[in-house]
Each structure stands twice: as C-alpha cells, then as structure tokens.
mmCIF file of C-alpha atoms in Angstrom:
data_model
loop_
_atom_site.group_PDB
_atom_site.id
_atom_site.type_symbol
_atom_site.label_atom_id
_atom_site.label_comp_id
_atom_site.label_asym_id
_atom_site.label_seq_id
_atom_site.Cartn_x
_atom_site.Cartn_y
_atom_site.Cartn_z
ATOM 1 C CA UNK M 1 66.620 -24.664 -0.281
ATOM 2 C CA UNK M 2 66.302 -28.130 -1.904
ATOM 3 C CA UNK M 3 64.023 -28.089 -5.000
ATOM 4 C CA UNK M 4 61.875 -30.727 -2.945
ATOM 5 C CA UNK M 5 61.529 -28.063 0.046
ATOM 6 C CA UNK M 6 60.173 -25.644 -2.965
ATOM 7 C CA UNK M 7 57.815 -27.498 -4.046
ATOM 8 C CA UNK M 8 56.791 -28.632 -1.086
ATOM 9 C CA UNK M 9 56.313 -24.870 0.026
ATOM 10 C CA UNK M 10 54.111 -24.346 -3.680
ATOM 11 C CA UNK M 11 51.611 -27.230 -2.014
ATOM 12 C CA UNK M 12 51.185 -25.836 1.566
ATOM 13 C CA UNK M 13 50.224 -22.674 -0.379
ATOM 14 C CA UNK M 14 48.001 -24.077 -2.994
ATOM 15 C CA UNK M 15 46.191 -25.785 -0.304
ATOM 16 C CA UNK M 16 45.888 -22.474 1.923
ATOM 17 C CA UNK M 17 44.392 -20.454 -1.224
ATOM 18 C CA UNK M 18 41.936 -23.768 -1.559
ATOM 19 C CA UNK M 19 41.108 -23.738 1.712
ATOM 20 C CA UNK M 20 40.453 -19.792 2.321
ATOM 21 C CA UNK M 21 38.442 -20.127 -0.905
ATOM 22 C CA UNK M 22 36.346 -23.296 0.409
ATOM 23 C CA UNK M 23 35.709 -21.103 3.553
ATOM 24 C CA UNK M 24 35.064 -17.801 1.798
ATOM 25 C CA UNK M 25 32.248 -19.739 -0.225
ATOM 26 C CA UNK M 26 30.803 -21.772 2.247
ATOM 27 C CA UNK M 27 30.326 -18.387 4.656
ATOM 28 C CA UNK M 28 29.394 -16.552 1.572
ATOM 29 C CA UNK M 29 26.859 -19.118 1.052
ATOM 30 C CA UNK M 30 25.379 -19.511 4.547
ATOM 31 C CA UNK M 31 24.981 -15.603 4.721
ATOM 32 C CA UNK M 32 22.998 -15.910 1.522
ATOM 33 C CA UNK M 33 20.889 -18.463 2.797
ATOM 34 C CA UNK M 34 20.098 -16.080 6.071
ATOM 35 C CA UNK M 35 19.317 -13.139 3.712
ATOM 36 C CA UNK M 36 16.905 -15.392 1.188
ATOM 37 C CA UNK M 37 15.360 -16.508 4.394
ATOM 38 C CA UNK M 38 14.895 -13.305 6.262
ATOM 39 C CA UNK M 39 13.540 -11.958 2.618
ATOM 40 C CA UNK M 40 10.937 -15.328 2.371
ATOM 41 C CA UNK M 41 9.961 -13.978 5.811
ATOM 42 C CA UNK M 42 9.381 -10.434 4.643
ATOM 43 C CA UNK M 43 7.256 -11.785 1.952
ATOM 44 C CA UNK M 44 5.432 -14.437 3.942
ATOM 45 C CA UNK M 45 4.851 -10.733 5.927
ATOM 46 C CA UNK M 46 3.152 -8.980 3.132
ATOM 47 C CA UNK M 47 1.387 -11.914 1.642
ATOM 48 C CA UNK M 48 -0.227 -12.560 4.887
ATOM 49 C CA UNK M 49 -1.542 -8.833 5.305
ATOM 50 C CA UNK M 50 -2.372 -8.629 1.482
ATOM 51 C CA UNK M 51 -4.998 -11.992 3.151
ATOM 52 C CA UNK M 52 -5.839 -10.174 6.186
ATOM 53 C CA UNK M 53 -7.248 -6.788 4.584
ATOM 54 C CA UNK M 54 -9.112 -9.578 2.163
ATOM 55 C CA UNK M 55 -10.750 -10.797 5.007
ATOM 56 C CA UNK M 56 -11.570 -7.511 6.509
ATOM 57 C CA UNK M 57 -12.382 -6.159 3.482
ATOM 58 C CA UNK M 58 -15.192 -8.854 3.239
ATOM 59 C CA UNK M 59 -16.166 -9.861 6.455
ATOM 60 C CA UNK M 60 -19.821 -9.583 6.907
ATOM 61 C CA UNK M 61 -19.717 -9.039 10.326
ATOM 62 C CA UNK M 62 -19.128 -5.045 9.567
ATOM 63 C CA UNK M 63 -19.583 -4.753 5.676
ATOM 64 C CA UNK M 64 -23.226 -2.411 4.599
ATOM 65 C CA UNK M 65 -25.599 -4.112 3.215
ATOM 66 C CA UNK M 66 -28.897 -2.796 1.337
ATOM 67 C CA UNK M 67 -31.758 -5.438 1.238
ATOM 68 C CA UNK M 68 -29.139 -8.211 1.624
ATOM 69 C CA UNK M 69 -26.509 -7.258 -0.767
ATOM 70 C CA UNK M 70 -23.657 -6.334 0.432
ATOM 71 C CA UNK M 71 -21.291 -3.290 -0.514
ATOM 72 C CA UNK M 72 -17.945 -3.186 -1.305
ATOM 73 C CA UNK M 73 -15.539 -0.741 0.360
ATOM 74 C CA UNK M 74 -18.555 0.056 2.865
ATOM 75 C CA UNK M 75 -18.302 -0.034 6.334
ATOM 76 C CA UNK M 76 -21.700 0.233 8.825
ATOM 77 C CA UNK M 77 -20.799 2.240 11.584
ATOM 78 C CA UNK M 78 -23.473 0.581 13.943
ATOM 79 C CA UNK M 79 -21.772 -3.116 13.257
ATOM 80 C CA UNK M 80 -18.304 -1.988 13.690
ATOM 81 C CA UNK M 81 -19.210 -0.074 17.385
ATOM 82 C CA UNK M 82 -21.157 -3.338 17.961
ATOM 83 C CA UNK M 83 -18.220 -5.719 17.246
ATOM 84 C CA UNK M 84 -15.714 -3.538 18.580
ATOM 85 C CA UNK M 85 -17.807 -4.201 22.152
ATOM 86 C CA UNK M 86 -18.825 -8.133 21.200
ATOM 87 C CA UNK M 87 -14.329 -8.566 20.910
ATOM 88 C CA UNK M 88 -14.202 -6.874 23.768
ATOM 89 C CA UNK M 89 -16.374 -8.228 26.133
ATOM 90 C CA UNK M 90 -17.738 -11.616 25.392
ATOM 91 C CA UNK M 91 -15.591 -14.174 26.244
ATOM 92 C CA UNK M 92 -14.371 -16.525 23.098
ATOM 93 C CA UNK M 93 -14.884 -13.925 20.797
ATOM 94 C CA UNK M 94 -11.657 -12.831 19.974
ATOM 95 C CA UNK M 95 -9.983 -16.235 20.655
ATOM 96 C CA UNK M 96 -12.413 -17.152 17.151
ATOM 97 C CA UNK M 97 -10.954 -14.544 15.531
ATOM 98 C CA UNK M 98 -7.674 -15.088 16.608
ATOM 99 C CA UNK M 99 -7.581 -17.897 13.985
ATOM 100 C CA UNK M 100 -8.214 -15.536 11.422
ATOM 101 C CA UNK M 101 -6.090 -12.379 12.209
ATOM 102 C CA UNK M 102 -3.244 -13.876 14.134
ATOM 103 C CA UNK M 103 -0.643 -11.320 15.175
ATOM 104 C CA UNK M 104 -2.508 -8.509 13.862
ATOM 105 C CA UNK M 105 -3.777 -4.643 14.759
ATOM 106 C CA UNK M 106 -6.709 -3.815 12.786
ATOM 107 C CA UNK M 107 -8.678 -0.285 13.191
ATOM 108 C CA UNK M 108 -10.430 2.262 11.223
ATOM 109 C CA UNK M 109 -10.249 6.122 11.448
ATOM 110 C CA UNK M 110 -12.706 8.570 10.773
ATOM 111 C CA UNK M 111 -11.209 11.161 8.644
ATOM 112 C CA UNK M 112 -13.889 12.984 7.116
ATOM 113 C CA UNK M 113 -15.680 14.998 8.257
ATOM 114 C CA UNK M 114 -15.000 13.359 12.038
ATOM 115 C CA UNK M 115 -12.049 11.495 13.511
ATOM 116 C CA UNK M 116 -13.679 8.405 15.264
ATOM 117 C CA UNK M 117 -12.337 5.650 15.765
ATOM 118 C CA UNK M 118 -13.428 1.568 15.924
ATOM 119 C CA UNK M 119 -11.000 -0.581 16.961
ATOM 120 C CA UNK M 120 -11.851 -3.965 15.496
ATOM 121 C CA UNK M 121 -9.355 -6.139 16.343
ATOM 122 C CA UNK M 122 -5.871 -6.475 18.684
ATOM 123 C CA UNK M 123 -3.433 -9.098 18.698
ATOM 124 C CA UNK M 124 0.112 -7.302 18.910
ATOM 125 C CA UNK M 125 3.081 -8.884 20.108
ATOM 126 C CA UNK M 126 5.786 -7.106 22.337
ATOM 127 C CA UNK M 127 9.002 -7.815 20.304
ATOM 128 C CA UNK M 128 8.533 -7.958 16.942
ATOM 129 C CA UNK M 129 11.005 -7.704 14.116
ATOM 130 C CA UNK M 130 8.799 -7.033 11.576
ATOM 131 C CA UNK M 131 6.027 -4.802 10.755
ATOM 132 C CA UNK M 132 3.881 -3.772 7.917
ATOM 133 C CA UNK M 133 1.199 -1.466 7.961
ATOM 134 C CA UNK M 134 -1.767 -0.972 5.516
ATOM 135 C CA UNK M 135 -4.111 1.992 5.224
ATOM 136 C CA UNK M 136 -6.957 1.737 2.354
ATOM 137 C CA UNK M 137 -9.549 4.852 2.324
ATOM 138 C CA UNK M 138 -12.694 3.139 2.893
ATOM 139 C CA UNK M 139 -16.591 4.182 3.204
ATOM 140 C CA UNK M 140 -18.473 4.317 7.163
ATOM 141 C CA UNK M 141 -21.846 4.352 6.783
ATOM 142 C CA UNK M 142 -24.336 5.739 9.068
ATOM 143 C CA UNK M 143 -27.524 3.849 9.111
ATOM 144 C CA UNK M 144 -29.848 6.451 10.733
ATOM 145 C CA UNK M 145 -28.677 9.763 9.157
ATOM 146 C CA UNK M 146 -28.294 7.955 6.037
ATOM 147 C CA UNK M 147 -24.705 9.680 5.783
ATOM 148 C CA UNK M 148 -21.508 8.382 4.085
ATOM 149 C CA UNK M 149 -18.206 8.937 5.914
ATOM 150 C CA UNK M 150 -14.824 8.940 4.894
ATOM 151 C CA UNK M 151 -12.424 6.442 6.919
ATOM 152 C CA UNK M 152 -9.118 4.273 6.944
ATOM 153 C CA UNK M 153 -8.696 0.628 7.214
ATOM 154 C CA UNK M 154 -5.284 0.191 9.186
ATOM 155 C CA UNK M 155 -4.108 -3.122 9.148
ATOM 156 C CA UNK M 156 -0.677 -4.090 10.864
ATOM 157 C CA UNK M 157 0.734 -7.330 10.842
ATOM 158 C CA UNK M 158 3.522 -8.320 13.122
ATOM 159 C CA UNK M 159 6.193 -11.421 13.193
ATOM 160 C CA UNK M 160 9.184 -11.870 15.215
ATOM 161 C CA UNK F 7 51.958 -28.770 -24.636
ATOM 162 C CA UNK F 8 54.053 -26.961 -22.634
ATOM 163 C CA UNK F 9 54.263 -26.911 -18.875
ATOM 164 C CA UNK F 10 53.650 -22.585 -18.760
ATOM 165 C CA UNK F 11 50.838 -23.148 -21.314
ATOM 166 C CA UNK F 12 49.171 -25.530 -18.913
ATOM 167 C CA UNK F 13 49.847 -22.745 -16.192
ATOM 168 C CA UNK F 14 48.010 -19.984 -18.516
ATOM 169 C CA UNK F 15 44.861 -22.100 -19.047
ATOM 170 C CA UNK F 16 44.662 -22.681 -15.735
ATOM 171 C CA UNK F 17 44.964 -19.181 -14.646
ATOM 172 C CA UNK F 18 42.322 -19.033 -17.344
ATOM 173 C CA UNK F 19 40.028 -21.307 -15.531
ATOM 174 C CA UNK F 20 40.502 -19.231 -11.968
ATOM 175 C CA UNK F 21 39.586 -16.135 -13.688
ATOM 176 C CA UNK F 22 36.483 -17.687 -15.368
ATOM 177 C CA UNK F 23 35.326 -19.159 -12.230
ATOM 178 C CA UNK F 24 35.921 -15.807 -10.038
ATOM 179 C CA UNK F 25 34.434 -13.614 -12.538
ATOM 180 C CA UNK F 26 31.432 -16.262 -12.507
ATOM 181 C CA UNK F 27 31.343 -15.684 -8.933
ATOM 182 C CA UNK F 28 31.310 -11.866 -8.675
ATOM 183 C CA UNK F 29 28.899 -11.835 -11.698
ATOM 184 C CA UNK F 30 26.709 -13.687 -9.358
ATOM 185 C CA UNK F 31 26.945 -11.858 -6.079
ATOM 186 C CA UNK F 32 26.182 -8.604 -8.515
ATOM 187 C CA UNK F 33 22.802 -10.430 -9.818
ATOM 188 C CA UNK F 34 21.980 -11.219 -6.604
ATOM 189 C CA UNK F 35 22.327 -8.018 -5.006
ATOM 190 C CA UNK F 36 20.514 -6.015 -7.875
ATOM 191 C CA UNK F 37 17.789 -8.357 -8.058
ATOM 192 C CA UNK F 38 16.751 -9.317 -4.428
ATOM 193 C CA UNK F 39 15.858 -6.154 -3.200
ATOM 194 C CA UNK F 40 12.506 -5.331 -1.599
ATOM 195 C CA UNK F 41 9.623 -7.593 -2.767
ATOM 196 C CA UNK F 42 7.106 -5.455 -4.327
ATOM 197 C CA UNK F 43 4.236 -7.860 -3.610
ATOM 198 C CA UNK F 44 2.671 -5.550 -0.642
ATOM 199 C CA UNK F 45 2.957 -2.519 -2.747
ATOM 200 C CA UNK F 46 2.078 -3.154 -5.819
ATOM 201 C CA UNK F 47 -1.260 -5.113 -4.192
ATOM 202 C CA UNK F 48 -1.744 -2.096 -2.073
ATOM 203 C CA UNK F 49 -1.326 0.415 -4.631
ATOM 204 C CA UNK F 50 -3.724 -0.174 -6.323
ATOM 205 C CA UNK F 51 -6.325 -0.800 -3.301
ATOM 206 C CA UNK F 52 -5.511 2.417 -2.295
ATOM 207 C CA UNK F 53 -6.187 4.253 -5.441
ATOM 208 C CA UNK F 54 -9.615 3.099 -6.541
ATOM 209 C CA UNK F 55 -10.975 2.567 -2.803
ATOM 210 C CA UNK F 56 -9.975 6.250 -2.207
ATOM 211 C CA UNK F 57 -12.172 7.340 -5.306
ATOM 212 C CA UNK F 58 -14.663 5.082 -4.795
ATOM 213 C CA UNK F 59 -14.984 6.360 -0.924
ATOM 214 C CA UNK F 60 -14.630 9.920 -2.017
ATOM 215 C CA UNK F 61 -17.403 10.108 -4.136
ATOM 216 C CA UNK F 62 -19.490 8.463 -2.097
ATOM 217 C CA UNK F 63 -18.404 10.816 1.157
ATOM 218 C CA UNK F 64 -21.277 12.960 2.267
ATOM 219 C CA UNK F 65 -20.706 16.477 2.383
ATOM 220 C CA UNK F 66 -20.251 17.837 6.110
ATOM 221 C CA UNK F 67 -22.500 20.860 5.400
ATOM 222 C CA UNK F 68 -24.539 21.131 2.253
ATOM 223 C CA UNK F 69 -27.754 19.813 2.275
ATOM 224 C CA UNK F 70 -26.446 16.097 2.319
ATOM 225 C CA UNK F 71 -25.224 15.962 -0.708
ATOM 226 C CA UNK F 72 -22.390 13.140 -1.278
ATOM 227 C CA UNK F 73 -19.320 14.598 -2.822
ATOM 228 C CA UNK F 74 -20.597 12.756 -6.490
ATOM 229 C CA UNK F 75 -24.033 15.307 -6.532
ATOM 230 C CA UNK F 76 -21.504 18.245 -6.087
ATOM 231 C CA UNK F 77 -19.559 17.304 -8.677
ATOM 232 C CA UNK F 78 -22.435 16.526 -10.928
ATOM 233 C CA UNK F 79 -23.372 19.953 -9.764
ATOM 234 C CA UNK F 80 -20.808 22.195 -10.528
ATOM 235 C CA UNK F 81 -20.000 20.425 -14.194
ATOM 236 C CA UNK F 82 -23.261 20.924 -14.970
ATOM 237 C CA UNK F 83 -23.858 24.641 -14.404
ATOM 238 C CA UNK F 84 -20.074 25.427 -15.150
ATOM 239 C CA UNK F 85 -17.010 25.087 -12.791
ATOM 240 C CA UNK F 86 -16.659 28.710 -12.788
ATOM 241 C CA UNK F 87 -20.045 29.842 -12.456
ATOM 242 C CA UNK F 88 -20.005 29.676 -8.950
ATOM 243 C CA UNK F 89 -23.005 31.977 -8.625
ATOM 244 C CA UNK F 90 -25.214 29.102 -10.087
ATOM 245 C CA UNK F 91 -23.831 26.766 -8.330
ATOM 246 C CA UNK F 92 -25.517 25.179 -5.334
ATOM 247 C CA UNK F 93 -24.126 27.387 -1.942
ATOM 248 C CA UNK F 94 -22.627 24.797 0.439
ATOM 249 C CA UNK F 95 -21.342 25.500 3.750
ATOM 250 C CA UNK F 96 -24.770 25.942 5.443
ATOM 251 C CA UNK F 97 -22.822 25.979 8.931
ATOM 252 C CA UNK F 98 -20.363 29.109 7.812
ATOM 253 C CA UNK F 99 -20.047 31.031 4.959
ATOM 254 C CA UNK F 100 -21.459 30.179 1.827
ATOM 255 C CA UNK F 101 -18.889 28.329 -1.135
ATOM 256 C CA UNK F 102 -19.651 27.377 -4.026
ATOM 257 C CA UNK F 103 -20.131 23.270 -4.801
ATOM 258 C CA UNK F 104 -16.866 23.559 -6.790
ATOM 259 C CA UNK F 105 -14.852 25.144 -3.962
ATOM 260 C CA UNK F 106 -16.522 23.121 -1.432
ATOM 261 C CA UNK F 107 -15.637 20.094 -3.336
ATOM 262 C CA UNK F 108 -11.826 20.923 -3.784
ATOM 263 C CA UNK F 109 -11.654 22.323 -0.146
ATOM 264 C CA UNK F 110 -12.937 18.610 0.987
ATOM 265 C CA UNK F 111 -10.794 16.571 -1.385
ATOM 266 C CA UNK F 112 -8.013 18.916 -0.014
ATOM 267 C CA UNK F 113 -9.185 18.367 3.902
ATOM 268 C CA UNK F 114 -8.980 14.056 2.824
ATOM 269 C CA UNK F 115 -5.891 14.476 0.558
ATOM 270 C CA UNK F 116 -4.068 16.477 3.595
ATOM 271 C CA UNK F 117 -4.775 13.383 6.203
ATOM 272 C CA UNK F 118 -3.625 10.782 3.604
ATOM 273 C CA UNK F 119 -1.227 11.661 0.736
ATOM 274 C CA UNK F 120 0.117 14.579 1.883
ATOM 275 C CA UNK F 121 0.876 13.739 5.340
ATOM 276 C CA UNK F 122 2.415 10.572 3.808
ATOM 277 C CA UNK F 123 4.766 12.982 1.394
ATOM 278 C CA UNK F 124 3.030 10.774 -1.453
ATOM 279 C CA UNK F 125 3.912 11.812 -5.173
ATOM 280 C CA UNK F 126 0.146 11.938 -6.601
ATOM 281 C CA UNK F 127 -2.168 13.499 -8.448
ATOM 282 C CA UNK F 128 -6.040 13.834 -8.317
ATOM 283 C CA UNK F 129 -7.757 15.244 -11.247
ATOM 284 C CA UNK F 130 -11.505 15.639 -12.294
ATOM 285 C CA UNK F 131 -11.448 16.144 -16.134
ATOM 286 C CA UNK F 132 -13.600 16.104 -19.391
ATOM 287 C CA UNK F 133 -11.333 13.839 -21.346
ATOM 288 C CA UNK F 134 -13.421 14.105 -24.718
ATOM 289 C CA UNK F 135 -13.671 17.894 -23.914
ATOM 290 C CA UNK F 136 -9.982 18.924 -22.890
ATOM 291 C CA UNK F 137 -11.180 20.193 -19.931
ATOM 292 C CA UNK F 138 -9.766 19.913 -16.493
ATOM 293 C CA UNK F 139 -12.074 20.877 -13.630
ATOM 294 C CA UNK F 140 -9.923 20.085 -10.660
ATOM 295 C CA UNK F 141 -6.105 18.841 -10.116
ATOM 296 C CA UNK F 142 -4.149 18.393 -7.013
ATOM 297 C CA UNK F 143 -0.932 17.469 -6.678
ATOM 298 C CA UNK F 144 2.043 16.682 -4.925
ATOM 299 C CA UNK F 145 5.818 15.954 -6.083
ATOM 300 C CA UNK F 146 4.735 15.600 -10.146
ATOM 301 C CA UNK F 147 8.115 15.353 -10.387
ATOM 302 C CA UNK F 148 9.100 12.085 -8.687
ATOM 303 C CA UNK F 149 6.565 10.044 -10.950
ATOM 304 C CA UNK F 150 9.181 10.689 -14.133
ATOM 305 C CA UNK F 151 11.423 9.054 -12.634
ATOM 306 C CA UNK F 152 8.994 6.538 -10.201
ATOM 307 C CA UNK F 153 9.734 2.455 -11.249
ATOM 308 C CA UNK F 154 5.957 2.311 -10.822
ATOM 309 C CA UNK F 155 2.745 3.872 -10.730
ATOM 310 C CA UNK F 156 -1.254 3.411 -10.655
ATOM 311 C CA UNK F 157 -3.525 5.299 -12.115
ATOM 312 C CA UNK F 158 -7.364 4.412 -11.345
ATOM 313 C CA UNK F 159 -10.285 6.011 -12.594
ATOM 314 C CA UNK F 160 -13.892 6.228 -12.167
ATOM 315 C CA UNK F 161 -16.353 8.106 -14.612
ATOM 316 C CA UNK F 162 -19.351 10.157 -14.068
ATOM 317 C CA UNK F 163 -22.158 10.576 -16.373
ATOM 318 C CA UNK F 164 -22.657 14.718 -16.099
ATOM 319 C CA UNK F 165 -25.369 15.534 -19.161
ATOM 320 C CA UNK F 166 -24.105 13.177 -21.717
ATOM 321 C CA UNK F 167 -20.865 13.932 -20.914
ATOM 322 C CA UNK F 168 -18.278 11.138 -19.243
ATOM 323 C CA UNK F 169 -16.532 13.041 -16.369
ATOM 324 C CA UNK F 170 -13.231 10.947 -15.527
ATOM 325 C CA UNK F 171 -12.050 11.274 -11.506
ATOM 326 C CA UNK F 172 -8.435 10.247 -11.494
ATOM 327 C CA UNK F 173 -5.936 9.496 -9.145
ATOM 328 C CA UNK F 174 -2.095 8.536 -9.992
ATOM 329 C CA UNK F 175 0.059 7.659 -7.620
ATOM 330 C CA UNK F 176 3.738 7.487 -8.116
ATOM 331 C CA UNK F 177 6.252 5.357 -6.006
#
C-alpha cells in the first residue's frame, strides 16, 4: 500500500467515527426531546388536576354553607344529589361545565358510616394514555338530620 | 511541538468531550424522574382534609355525637376509664367513647390508607403531657427511609389542655 492509500484509508475512517457520532447525538437528542415532552405532558397532567380539585373544592354549587358562609372541605348532600340530576338531565348543563372540567371523572364516596355515592361530573375519553387519580377525605353534610358524613373526592383526569 | 503530542491532546479533547457527554446523560437520568408536583400538592390535601373531616364525622350510633365530642369525652374523664365514659353503640353493644372512637378511625383508616398500603400514622396525643391516647399505624418503617413526608395537625382544647390529632404520611 502507497503511503497516500494509508492515509487516505485514516480519512474514510475519521469521517465514519464523525459521522456515527453526529448520528448517535442527533438520535440521542431527538429521544430526549420525546422524553422532556412526554414528561411536560405528565406535568401539564397533574397541574391541571391539582386546578380541577381547586375548583371542586370551591364550587358553590355543592359546598355547605351556614347563614351564607361557606365551609371548607364540606360537602351538602342535598346539592350534590341535586346537581348530580341538573348534569344529568337538563340539557346545556354539562356542556357549561365541560369548559371547566374538560376530560375529567369527578365523584364522591360515602365511606363512613354509608357508602353512597354522587356522581358529579363525567367526561372520560376511550383511549387515553394518561391518567391521574385524586382522592381527598372530605365532609357530606346532611341538612335535615343535621349529621356529618365521611366521604372521598375522586378526581381523574385523562389526556391522550 | 511534536506531531504525537498533538495526537495526545487531542485524544485529550475526545475524552473531555465524551466524559462531558456521559456526565450529562447521568444528570439527566437522575434528575428527570417523576415530577412530584401532584404529590407533594396532594399530600398534603389529603392529610389535613382527612383530620379536618374526621373530627367533624358524626358518630353512626352514639347519641350524635361528631367524632371531636368523643374525643373531648374520653380525654376528659380518662382514656382508660371506660366506665365513665359516655356508652356508644346504642344500636349493639355498648363501647366505650374511646373504643368507639378508635374502632371508627380504624373502619375510615381501613377504606383509605390501608387499602392503599399507605405508610402512616394517626395519633391523638397530649404533647405538653407525654401522653399518647391513640396511634395507628401502618409500615413505620418505610417513613425512615421515605424522600418525603407530611405531617398535619389539628388541636383540641380538652380542659385547658391542647390535645394534638396527627397524621404523618410517608411516601
């Protein structure tokens, strides 16, 4: 082999190693652009049910009140049955608070000392690809026996 | 210079560069795990809403009482006196407010935290007093060794005394 042929060969590998290593970083790159963005997502997730259980948390439509004040962490079990038929049944209702829940599932659970159950809200999609779920112990109140339950806020938030 | 002492500092400069590179990737990977956001949000929620709800939480069968008079109750005649305590129960046989109050935070505790396999702990104590009226728990263990936890309280006034209800929960 000439010396030319040699150094010819030491180029065609330099610029193979330089090449591998331009593609190595440039996939290495894209793939942590999909993973930053898949993890924005996840946060965009929990940021937005972090706003929904605000909003639930504080929604007068279902929060107790005593002589106009309203109390936090207190649920009245005579405006959640009532909503949970008003969503149901009359027509623009839920498309209003479609706005505010989006792609949502929220419900609340009796767990002590019954298990009922008021479903306040349901938006879920088919295919998701992700989920988060929320349950804060909460207060039902019972206007006429005066009585103080124990319940669950569920709150799940879906995004494809 | 000589040509091979060219040659080192450039091998040098490849080894800088790809140690740069993996010291990277190794940042990256230990510090974008899971965002915390939801958790550490929730945690807390969950904590002093739960103590918040159970006090307020009206006893099933004694006399109406929310689970704050029973506890008032049984501090003030004495956690062990359960003669002198006021007989709950009214639909089976009699307890004791103390028993009936650790049976319900049991009954909640059971549906939440311990069907969840939750490392926790709920305590009513006399902080001032060194006294410790109630404490259940689940997988103590896990919190020495938990990245984060939450501890909420709310007090009591029981006869000039400031009854603390806590509940710690461990990641």
């Amino acid at each position: 082999m000439r010396r030319s042929q040699i150094k010819m060969g030491e180029t065609m590998g330099i610029l193979i190693i330089f090449f591998f290593l331009v593609i190595f970083g440039f996939s290495f790159y894209t793939n942590i652009q999909k993973w930053t963005f898949e993890q924005q997502k996840r946060v965009n997730l929990e940021l937005n049910i972090i706003k929904l259980y605000q909003r639930a948390k504080f929604m007068s439509e279902f929060q107790c009140s005593f002589k106009d004040i309203s109390v936090d962490n207190c649920y009245d079990m005579y405006k959640l049955q009532a909503f949970e038929q008003l969503i149901d049944k009359e027509d623009g209702v839920k498309d209003y608070y479609i706005n505010m829940f989006g792609t949502s599932q929220i419900n609340i659970v009796e767990i002590y000392p019954g298990n009922a159950k008021y479903y306040i809200y349901n938006n879920s999609i088919g295919s998701y690809t992700y989920k988060e779920v929320v349950g804060i112990p909460i207060s039902i109140y019972n206007a006429t026996s005066k009585r103080y339950a124990l319940g669950l806020l569920n709150i799940t938030v879906y995004s494809r | 210079m000589k040509k091979a002492q060219f040659e080192v500092i450039g091998l040098l400069m490849i080894v800088i560069l790809i140690s740069l590179g993996v010291l990277f990737v190794i940042q990256f990977v230990i510090q974008g795990g899971n965002s915390d956001l939801k958790s550490s949000h929730v945690e807390a929620e969950f904590a002093s809403s739960f103590l918040n709800a159970f006090i307020e939480t009206t006893a099933e069968d004694c006399y109406e009482q929310q689970m704050k008079s029973l506890i008032h109750d049984f501090i003030s005649v004495g956690h062990e006196n359960h003669a002198f305590q006021v007989s709950c129960n009214n639909l089976g046989t009699p307890i004791s407010s103390y028993r009936y109050v650790n049976q319900t935070a049991h009954q909640i505790l059971d549906k939440t935290l311990f069907r969840n396999n939750r490392a926790f702990e709920f305590k009513i104590s006399w902080d001032a007093g060194g006294l410790e009226y109630m404490n259940i728990n689940q997988s103590l263990s896990r919190c020495k060794s938990s990245l984060r936890e939450e501890i909420k309280k709310i007090t009591l006034p029981v006869d000039g005394k400031n009854i603390n209800i806590y509940l710690r929960l461990c990641e």
